[in-house]
Every structure is written in C-alpha cells, then in structure tokens.
mmCIF file of C-alpha atoms in Angstrom:
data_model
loop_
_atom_site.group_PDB
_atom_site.id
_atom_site.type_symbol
_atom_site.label_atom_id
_atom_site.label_comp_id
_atom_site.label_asym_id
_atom_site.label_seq_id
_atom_site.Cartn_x
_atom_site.Cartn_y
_atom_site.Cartn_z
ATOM 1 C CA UNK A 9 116.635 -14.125 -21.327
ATOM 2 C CA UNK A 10 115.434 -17.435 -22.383
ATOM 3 C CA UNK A 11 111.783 -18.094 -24.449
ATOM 4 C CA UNK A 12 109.356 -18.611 -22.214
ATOM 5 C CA UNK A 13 106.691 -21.218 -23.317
ATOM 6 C CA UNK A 14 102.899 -22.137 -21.961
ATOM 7 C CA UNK A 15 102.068 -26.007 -20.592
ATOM 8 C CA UNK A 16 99.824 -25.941 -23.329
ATOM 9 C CA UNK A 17 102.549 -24.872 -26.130
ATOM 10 C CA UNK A 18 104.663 -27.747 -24.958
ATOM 11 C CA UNK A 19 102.026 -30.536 -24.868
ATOM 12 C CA UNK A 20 101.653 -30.138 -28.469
ATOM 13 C CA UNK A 21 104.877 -30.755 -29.799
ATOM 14 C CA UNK A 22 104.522 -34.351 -28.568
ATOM 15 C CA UNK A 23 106.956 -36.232 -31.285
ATOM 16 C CA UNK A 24 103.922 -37.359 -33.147
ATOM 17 C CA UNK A 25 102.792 -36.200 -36.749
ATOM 18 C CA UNK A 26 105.746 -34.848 -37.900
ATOM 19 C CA UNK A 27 105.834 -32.673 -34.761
ATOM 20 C CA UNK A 28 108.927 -32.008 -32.568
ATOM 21 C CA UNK A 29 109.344 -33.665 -29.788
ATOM 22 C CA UNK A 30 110.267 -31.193 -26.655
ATOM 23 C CA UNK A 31 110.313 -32.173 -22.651
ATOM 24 C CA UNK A 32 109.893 -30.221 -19.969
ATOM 25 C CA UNK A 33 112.988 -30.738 -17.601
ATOM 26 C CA UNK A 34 112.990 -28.790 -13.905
ATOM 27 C CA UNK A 35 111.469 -26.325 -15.910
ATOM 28 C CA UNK A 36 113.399 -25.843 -18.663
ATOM 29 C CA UNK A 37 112.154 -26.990 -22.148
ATOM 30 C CA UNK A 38 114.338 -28.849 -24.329
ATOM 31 C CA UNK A 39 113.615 -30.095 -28.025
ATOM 32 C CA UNK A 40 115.279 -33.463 -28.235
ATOM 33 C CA UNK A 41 113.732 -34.499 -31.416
ATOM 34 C CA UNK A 42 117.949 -34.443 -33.421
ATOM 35 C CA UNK A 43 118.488 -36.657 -30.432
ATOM 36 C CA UNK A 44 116.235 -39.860 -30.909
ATOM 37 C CA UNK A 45 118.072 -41.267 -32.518
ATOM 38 C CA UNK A 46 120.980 -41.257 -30.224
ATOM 39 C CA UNK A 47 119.400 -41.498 -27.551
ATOM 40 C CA UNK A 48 121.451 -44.751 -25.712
ATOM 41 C CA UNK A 49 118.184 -45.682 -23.938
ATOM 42 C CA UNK A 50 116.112 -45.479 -27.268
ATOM 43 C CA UNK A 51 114.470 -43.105 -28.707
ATOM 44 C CA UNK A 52 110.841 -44.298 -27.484
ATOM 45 C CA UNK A 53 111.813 -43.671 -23.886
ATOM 46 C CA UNK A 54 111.789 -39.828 -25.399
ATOM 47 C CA UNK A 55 109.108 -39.944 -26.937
ATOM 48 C CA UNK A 56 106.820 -41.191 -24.007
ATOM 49 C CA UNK A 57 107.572 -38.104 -22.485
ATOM 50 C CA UNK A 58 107.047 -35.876 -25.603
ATOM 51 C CA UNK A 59 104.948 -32.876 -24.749
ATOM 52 C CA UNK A 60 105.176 -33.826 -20.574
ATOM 53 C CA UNK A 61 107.356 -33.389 -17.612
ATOM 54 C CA UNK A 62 109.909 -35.892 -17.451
ATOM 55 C CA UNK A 63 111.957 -34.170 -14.567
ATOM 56 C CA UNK A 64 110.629 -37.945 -12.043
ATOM 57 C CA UNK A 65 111.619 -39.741 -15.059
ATOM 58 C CA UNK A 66 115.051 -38.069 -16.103
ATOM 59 C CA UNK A 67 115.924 -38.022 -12.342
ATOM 60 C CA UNK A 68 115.141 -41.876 -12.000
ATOM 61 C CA UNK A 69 117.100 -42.893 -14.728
ATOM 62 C CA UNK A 70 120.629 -41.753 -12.911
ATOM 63 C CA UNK A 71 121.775 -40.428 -16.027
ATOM 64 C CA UNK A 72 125.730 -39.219 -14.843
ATOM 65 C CA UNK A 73 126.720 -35.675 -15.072
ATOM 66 C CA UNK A 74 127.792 -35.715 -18.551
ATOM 67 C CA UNK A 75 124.418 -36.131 -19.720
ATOM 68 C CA UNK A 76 123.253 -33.401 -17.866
ATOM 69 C CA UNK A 77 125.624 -31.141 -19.364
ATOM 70 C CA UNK A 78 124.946 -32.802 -22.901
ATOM 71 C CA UNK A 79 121.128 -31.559 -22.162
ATOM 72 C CA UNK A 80 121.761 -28.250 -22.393
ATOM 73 C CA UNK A 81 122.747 -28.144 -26.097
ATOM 74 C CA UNK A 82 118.469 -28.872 -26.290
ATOM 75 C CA UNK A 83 117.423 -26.523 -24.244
ATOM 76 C CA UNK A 84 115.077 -23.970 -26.228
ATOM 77 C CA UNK A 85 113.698 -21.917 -23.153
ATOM 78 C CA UNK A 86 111.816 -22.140 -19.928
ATOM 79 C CA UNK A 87 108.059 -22.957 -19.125
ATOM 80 C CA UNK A 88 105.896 -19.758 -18.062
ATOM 81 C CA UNK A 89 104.356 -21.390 -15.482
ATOM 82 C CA UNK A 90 104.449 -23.205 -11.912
ATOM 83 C CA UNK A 91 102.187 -25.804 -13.241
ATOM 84 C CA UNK A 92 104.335 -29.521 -14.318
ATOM 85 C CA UNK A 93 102.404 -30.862 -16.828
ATOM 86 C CA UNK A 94 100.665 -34.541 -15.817
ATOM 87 C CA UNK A 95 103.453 -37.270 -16.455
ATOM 88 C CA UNK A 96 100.708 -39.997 -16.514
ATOM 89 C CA UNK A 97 96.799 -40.250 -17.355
ATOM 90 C CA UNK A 98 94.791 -39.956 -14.097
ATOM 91 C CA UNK A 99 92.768 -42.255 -12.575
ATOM 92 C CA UNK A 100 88.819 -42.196 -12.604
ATOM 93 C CA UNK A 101 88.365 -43.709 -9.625
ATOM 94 C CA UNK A 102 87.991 -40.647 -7.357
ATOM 95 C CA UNK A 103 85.436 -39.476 -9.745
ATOM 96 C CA UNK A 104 83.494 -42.996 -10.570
ATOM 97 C CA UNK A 105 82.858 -45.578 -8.446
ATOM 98 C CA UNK A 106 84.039 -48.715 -8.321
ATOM 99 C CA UNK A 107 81.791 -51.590 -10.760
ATOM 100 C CA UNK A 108 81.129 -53.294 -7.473
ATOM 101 C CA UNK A 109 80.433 -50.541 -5.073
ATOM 102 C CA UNK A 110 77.265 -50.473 -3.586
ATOM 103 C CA UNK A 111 75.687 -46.716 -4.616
ATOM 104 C CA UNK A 112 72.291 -47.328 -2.750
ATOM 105 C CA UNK A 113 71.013 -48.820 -0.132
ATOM 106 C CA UNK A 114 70.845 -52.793 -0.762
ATOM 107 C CA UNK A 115 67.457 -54.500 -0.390
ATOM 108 C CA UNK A 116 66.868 -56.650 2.697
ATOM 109 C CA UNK A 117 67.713 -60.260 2.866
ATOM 110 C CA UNK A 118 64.174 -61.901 2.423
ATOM 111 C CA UNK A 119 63.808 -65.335 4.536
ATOM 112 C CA UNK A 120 61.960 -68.038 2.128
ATOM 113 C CA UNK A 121 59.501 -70.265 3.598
ATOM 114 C CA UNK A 122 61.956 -73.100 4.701
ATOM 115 C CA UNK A 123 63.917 -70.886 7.007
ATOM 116 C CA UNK A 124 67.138 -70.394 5.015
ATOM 117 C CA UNK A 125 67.946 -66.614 4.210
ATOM 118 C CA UNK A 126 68.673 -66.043 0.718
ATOM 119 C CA UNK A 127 70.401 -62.433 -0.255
#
C-alpha cells in the first residue's frame, strides 16, 4: 500500500527553502527534487508546479511514454483526498468588483443653464 499524503502536506514541500520539491500527478505524489536538474525542459518548469497539481500541465506537455514510465522511479505515494490542489492563483474578480463598475446608483445628468447636458 502506498503513503497516503494530505493537499496540505504536499503544498509545503514546494522546492523552496531547502524544501523538496514533490507534484501531485493523477493523484499520485512524486518527489522530483534528484530530478531538476535533469529535467530536459528545465528544472524551473518543476518547480512552478512544486507543492500543486501538475496532472493539465504534465498532460500538455506530450511527454512520450518513456517519461511516463521514468516517473514512477519518483513516486513516493498517493494523495488522501479527491481534492487537486489549485494549479494557478484565483481571480478576485467574482469577489470584487471591477475599478470601473458602477456599485450605486449614478446621480442624474443635471442640464446647465445653456441647454447642454453635462454628466
């Protein structure tokens, strides 16, 4: 039976401080941090995804079959949860509104003496 590891457990060991650097791959957790340096894509491109799911971003890359078999040499367990963890920072914008959205209702257009409306 594999080691079963928390979201939270992962996210920490994001490459940075001395720390590990582990991904979360269709569930399975692998520490790749012996591999940065071999990595043929860099080892940054790791290292963004330290901590995260990078299932989208392994998949997108059309790495062949030998890598995927080359993966498994990392793999340290499984994640303990249904859960991915978030592959980018969310947005604000369904939370705030926009700097030019209008919150309340706007005053009304006053007419000036000479006719012309002015907002």
């Amino acid at each position: 039976m594999s080691q079963l590891y928390e979201l939270s457990e992962v996210a920490q060991q994001n490459g940075k401080n001395g720390k590990p650097c582990w991904l979360i791959i269709k569930g399975n957790v692998y520490d790749v941090t012996k591999f940065l340096s071999e990595h043929p894509g860099g080892g940054e491109v790791l290292l963004e995804y330290a901590g995260k799911d990078a299932t989208k971003a392994f998949k997108q890359a059309g790495h062949s079959s030998d890598a995927e078999k080359d993966l498994k040499k990392f793999k340290i367990g499984e994640i303990n949860s249904a859960a991915p963890i978030q592959t980018q920072p969310t947005s604000n914008a369904a939370t705030k509104p926009a700097e030019n959205t209008i919150t309340e209702d706007p005053e009304p257009a006053k007419k000036s003496s000479s006719g012309f409306c002015c907002c």
